[in-house]
XYZ file of C-alpha atoms in Angstrom:
491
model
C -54.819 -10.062 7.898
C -53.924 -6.618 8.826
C -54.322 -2.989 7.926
C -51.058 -1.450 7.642
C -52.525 2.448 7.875
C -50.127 4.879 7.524
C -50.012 7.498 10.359
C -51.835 10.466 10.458
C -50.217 13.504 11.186
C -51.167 14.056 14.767
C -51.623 17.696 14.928
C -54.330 17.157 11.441
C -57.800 17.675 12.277
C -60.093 14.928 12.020
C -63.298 14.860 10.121
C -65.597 14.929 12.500
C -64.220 17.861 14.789
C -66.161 20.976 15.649
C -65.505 22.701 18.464
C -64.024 25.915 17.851
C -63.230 27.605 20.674
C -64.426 31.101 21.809
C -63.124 34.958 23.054
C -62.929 34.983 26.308
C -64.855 37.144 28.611
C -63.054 39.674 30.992
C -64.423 38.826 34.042
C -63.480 41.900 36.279
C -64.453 44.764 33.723
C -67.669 42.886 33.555
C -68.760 43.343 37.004
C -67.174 46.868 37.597
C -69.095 48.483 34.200
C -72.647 46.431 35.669
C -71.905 47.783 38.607
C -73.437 51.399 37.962
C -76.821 49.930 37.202
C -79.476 49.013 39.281
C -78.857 45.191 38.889
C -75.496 45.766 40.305
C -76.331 42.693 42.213
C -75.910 39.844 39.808
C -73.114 41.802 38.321
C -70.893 41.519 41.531
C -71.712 38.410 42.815
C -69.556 36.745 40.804
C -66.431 39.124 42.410
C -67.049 38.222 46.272
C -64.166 35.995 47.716
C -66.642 33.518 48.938
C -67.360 33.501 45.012
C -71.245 31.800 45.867
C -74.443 32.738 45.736
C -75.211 29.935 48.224
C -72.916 31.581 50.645
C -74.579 33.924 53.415
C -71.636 34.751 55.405
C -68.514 37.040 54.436
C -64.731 35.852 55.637
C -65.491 32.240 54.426
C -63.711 32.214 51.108
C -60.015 32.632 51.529
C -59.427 29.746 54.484
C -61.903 27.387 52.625
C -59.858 28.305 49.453
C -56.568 26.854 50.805
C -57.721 24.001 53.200
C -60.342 22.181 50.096
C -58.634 20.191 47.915
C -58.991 21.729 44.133
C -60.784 19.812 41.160
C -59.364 19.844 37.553
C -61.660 18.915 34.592
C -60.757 17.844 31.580
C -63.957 17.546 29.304
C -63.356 15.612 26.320
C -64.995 16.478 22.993
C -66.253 14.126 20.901
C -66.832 11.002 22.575
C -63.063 9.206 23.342
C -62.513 5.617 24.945
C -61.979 5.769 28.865
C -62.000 1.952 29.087
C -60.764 -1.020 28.261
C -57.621 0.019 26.113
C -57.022 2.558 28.597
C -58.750 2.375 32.694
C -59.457 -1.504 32.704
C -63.277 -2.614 33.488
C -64.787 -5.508 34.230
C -68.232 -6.929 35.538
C -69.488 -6.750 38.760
C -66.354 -7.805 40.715
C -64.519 -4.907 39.012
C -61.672 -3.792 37.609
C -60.380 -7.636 37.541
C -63.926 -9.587 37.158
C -62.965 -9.749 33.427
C -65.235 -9.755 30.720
C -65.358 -12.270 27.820
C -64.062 -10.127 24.917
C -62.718 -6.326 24.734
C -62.652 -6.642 21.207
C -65.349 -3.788 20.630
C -62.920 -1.889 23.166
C -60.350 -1.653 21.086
C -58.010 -5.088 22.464
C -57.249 -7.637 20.453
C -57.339 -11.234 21.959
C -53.331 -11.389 22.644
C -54.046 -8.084 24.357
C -56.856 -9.018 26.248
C -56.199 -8.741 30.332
C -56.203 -12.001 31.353
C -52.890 -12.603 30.106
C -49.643 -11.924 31.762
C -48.405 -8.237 31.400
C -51.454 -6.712 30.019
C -52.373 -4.523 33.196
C -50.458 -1.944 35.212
C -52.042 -0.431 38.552
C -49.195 2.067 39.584
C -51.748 4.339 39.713
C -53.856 2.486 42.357
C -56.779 2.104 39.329
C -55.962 -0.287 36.976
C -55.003 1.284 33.360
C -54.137 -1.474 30.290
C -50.127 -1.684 30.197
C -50.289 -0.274 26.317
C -52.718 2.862 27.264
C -51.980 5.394 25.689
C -53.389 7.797 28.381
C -51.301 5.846 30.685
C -48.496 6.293 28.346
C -48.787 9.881 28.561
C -49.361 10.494 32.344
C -45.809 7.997 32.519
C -44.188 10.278 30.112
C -44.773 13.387 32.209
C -44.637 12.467 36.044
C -41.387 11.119 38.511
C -41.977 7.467 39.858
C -42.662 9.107 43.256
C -45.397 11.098 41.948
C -47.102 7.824 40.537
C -46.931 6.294 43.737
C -48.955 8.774 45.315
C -52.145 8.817 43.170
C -55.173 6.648 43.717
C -58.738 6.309 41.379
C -61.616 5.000 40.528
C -63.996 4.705 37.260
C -67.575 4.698 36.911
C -69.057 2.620 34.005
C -71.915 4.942 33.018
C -73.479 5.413 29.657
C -73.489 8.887 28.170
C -75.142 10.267 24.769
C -72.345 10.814 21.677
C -71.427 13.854 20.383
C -73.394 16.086 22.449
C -73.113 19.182 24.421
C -76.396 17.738 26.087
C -74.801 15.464 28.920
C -75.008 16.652 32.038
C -71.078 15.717 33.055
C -69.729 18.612 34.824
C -69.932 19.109 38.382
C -68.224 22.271 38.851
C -71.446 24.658 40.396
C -72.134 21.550 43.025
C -68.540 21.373 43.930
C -68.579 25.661 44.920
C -71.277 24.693 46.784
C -69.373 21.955 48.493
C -66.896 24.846 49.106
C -64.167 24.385 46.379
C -63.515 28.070 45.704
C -61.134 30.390 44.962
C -59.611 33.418 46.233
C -59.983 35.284 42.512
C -63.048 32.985 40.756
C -64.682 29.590 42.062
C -64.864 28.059 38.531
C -63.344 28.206 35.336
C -63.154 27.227 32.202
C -61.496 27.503 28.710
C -64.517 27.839 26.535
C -66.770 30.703 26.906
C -69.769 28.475 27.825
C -72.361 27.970 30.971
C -69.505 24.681 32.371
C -66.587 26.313 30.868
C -66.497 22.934 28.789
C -68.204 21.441 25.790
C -70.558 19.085 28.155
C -73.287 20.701 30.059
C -73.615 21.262 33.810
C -77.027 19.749 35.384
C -79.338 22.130 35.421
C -80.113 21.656 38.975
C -77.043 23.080 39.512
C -76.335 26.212 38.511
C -76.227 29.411 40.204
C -78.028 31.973 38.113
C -74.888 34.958 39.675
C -72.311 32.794 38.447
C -70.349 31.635 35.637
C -66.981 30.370 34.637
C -64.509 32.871 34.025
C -62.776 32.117 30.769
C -58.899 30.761 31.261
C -56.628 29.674 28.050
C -53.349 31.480 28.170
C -51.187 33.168 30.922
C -52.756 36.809 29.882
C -56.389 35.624 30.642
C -54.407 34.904 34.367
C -53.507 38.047 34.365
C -57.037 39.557 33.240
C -57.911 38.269 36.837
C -56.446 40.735 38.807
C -56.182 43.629 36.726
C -58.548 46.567 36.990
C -59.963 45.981 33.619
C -61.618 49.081 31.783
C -61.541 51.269 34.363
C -58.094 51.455 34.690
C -57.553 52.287 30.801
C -59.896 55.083 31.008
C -58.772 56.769 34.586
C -55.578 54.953 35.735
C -55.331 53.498 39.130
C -55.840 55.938 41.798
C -59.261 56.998 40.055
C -60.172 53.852 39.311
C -60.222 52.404 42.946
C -61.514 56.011 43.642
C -64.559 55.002 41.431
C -64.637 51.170 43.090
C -65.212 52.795 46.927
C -67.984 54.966 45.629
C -69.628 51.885 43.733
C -69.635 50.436 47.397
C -70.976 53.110 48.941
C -73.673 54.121 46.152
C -74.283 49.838 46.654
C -74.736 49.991 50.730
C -77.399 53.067 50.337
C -79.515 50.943 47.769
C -79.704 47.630 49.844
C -80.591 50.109 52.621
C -83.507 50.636 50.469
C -84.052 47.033 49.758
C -83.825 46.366 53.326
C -86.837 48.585 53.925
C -88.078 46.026 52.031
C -87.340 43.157 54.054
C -84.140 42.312 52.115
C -82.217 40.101 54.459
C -79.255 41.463 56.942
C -77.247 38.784 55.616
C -77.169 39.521 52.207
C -76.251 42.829 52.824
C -73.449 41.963 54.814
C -71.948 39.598 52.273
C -72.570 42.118 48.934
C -71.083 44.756 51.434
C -68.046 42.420 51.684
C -67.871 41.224 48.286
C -67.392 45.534 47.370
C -64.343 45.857 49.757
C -62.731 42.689 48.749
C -62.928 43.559 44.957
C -61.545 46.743 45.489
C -58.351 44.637 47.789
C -57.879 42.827 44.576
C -56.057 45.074 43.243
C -53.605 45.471 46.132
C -53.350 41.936 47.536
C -52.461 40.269 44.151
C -49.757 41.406 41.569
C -49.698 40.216 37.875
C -46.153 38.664 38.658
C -48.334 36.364 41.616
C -50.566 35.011 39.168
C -48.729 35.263 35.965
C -47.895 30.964 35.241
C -44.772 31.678 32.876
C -43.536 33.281 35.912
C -43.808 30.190 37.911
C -40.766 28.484 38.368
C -42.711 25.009 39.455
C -44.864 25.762 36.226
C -42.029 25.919 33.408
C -40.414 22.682 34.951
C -43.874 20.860 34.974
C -45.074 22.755 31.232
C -41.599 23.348 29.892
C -43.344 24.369 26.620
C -46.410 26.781 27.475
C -44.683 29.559 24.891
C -45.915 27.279 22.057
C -47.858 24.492 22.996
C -51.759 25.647 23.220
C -52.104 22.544 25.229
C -49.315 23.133 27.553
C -50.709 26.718 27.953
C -54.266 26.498 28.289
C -53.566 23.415 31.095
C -50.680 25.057 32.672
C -52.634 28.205 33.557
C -55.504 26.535 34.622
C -53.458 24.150 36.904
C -51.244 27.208 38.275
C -54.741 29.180 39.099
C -56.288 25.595 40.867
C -53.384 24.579 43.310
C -52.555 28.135 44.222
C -55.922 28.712 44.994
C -56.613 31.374 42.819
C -59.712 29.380 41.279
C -61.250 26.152 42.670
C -62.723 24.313 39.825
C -61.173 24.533 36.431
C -62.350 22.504 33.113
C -59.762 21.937 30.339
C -62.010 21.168 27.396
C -60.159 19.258 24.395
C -61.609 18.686 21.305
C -60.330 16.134 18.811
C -62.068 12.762 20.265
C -64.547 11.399 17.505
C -61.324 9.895 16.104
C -63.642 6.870 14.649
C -62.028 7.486 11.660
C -61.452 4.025 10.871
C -57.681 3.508 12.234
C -56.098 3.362 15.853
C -53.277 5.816 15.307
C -55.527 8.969 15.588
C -56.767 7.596 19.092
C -53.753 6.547 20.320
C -52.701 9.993 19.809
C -55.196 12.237 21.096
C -55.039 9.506 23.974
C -51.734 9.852 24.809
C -51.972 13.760 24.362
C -54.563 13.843 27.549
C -52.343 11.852 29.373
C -49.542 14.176 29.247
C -51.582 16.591 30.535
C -53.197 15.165 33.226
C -49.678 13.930 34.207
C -47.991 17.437 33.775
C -51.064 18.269 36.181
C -49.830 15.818 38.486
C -46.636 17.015 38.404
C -47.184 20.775 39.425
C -49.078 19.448 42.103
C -46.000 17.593 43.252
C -43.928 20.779 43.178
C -46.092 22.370 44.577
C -46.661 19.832 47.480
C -50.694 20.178 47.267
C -53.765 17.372 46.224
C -55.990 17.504 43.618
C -58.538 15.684 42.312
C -58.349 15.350 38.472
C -61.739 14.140 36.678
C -61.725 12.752 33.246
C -65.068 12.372 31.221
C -66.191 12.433 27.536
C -69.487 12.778 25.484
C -70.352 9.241 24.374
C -67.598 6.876 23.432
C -66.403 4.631 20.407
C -66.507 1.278 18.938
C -63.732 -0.851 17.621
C -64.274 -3.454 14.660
C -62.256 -4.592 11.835
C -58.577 -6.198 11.129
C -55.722 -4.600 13.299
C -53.833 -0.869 12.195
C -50.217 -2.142 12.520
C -48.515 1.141 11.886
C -46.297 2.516 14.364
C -49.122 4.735 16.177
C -51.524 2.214 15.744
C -49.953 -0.767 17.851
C -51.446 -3.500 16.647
C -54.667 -2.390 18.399
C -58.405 -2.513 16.693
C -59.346 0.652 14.858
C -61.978 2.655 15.811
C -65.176 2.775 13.856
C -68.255 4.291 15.702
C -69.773 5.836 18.098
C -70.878 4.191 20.904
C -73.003 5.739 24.055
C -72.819 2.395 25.593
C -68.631 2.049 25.630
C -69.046 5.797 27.480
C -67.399 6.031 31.304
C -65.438 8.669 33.198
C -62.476 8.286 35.644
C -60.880 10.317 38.609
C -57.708 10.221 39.564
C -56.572 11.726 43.092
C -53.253 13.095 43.716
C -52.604 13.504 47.383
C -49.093 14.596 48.397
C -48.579 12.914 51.824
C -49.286 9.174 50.201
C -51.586 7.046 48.113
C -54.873 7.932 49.809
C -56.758 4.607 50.828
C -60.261 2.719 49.806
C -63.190 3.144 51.597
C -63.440 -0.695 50.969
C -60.248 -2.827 49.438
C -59.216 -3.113 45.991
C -62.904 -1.355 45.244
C -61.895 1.113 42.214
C -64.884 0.481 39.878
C -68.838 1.662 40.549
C -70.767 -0.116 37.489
C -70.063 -2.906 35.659
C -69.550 -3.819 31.609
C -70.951 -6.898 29.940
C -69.278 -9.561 27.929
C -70.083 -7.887 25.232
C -67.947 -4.734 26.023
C -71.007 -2.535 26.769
C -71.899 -1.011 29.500
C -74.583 -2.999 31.979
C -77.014 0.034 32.204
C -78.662 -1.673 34.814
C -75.839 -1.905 37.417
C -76.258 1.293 39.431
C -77.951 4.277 39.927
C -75.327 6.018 37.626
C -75.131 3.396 35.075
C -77.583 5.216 33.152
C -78.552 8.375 34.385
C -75.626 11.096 33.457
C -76.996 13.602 36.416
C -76.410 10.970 39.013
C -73.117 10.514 37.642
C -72.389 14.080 38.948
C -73.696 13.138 41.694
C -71.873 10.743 42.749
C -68.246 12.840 41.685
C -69.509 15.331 44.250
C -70.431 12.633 46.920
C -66.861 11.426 46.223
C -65.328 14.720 46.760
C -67.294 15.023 49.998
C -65.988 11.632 50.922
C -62.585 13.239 51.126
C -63.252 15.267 54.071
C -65.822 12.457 55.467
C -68.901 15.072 54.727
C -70.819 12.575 52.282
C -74.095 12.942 54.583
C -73.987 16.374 53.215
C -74.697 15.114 49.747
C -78.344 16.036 49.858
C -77.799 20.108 51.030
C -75.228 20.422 48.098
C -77.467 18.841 45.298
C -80.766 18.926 46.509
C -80.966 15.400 47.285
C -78.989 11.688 47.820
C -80.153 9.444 44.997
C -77.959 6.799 46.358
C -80.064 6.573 49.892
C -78.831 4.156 52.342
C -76.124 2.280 49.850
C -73.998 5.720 49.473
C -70.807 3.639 51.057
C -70.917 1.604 47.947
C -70.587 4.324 46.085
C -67.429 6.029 47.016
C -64.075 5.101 46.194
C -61.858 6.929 48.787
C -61.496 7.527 52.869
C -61.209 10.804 54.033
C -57.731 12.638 53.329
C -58.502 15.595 55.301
């Protein structure tokens, strides 16, 4: 018996979404209006090309800026599935050590993986042939870019519907020196990660927080001279920046009678002249995306699709190296809503995006490293939605922390990178019952290690995983970090 739903518009919101998003804050005018006080300190941090508190030396930013590979988030509201209808998991062997039924994963038994034509691994990690993120990311990239991209998933648990998990990497990953020559993070919601999920608390940097991204102006907000050059023009404006960096050197010469460390002045001293080149070394046409021919080929849509235009800029800022770390937040995935045809859709709506992102890069002939990760995840029961969008899949009926995973896919222009050990593409493990074996690993359960062991990846890259410990204050994974990384270096 089936359950012959009728589709759901796909642009309708669904019951259970709240995340409005918020104004966004204008990151220069910020920092040039604090600068006047006496805290002009934390005010300005935030503007220095190294872009890091962390960061004791001035001329670091701009090399480190091209020669790192960027990160794109995309932080997924609502608790979607990662697994099972879309990156396959298994048990301990991995990707292909299948489990007994992926029923509760939204597969029904003539779609289950052990029969022929059910799996696709074009992508290096293994997606289900029917995904619809998989359909998506097909939809939007060339054959060629496919072949380059290699990834892993890590079956971890994560609490539903909750700003509370401690997913995003993004202040570990500045201090592994992903930054940018204009902003080291970003975000497109007005929040502490720039995403709905939460950044561990271990790892923030109390100077620095996301500038807010979501349309081709906010680009532009980057590199103009904000407030200051509405209420004097230009010439008195950068007339006003050089005596905010002089008025700046005489108070940390008053600090320093105070023991304040050499170093810091020399790297607030060059944060103050490198704000002020800002305004010369970049021009709104530079950082503007809908001026990008790459970016209209790759987004031909960002005039009207808020998708399109809120990825495309972030992408553009990342793999110029405008910005190192961007998170895409996306709301619309607690689409238990008792069919499959909502899911499929938001599913195949990420997809698009990530493979749009793929695409740029392409163009563009750089690497990044995309990371995919949501706030819980969802259950699957009942008689299969045979409408169109549904596709004779299981609908979705719950949450489900236990179903939760993330993914990362790695885009690297001169080929397919290659595994640190062979046909390893899966850290964790699921059950037979299609939940995730929370006793696997040290990330299986523990949300905070799972950021860990994204930034221990991303160190892998460039074959600096010892450093895991100086970037996040310690290595949780000990002697068995090999078994934890998916890639060898690239760099």
């Amino acid at each position: 018996m089936t359950n012959k739903n009728k589709d759901q518009n796909p642009n309708a919101p669904l019951k259970h979404e709240n995340h409005t998003l918020q104004s966004r804050r204008d990151f220069l005018s910020q920092g040039f209006l604090t600068g006047m006080s006496f805290t002009m300190l934390p005010g300005l941090l935030p503007l220095l090309k190294m872009n890091s508190a962390h960061a004791l030396e001035c001329g670091f930013g701009t090399q480190e800026a091209i020669t790192r590979i960027p990160v794109m988030i995309f932080d997924l509201s609502g608790g979607a599935n990662l697994v099972g209808s879309n990156v396959m998991v298994g048990k301990a062997g991995g990707q292909m050590d299948f489990i007994t039924n992926y029923e509760s994963l939204g597969l029904p038994t003539a779609m289950h993986p052990k029969n022929a034509g059910q799996t696709n691994n074009e992508l290096g990690l293994v997606f289900h042939n029917d995904s619809a993120i998989l359909r998506g990311i097909r939809n939007t990239t060339a054959v060629t870019t496919r072949a380059k991209v290699e990834g892993g998933v890590f079956c971890a648990a994560s609490n539903d519907d909750t700003q509370n998990n401690p997913h995003n990497p993004m202040y570990w990953l500045t201090k592994a020196g992903v930054v940018g020559e204009l902003a080291p993070i970003a975000g497109t919601i007005n929040s502490e990660s720039g995403g709905n999920s939460m950044a561990p608390q271990s790892s923030l940097i109390p100077t620095l927080k996301p500038v807010t991204l979501n349309s081709p102006q906010d680009a532009l907000s980057l590199v103009n001279i904000g407030r200051l050059g509405s209420l004097y023009g230009t010439e008195k404006a950068q007339k006003v920046l050089k005596t905010i960096e002089n008025l700046s050197a005489q108070k940390l010469k008053q600090f320093n009678a105070k023991a304040l460390p050499d170093q810091i002045k020399d790297l607030v001293n060059c944060g103050y002249i490198q704000s002020q080149d800002l305004l010369n070394r970049f021009s709104a046409t530079a950082v503007d995306p809908t001026q990008d021919a790459m970016v209209r080929q790759a987004f031909p849509n960002i005039a009207n699709n808020n998708d399109q235009r809120r990825t495309a800029t972030m992408a553009k800022l990342i793999l110029d190296g405008y910005v190192g770390v961007g998170t895409v937040e996306k709301g619309g995935y607690d689409y238990h809503d008792n069919t499959r045809s909502s899911g499929e859709t938001r599913d195949s709506e990420i997809g698009e995006m990530i493979g749009r992102v793929m695409e740029l890069a392409s163009l563009k002939q750089k690497d990044i490293l995309i990371y995919v990760f949501t706030d819980g995840g969802v259950s699957a029961s009942g008689a299969t939605d045979d409408s169109q969008n549904g596709r004779g899949k299981i609908p979705w009926t719950g949450d489900s922390s236990q179903r939760s995973s993330s993914f990362m896919l790695l885009y690297r222009h001169a080929g397919k990178a290659t595994l640190r050990t062979a046909d390893k593409r899966q850290i964790g493990a699921f059950k037979d019952n299609g939940a995730v074996d929370t006793n696997a690993t040290m990330v299986s359960n523990s949300v905070t290690n799972l950021s860990k062991a994204v930034v221990a990846n991303y160190l892998s890259l460039s074959g600096q995983e010892s450093k895991l410990a100086d970037v996040v204050g310690d290595n949780p994974f000990g002697s068995s970090i090999n078994s934890y990384l998916f890639f060898n270096p690239i760099k």
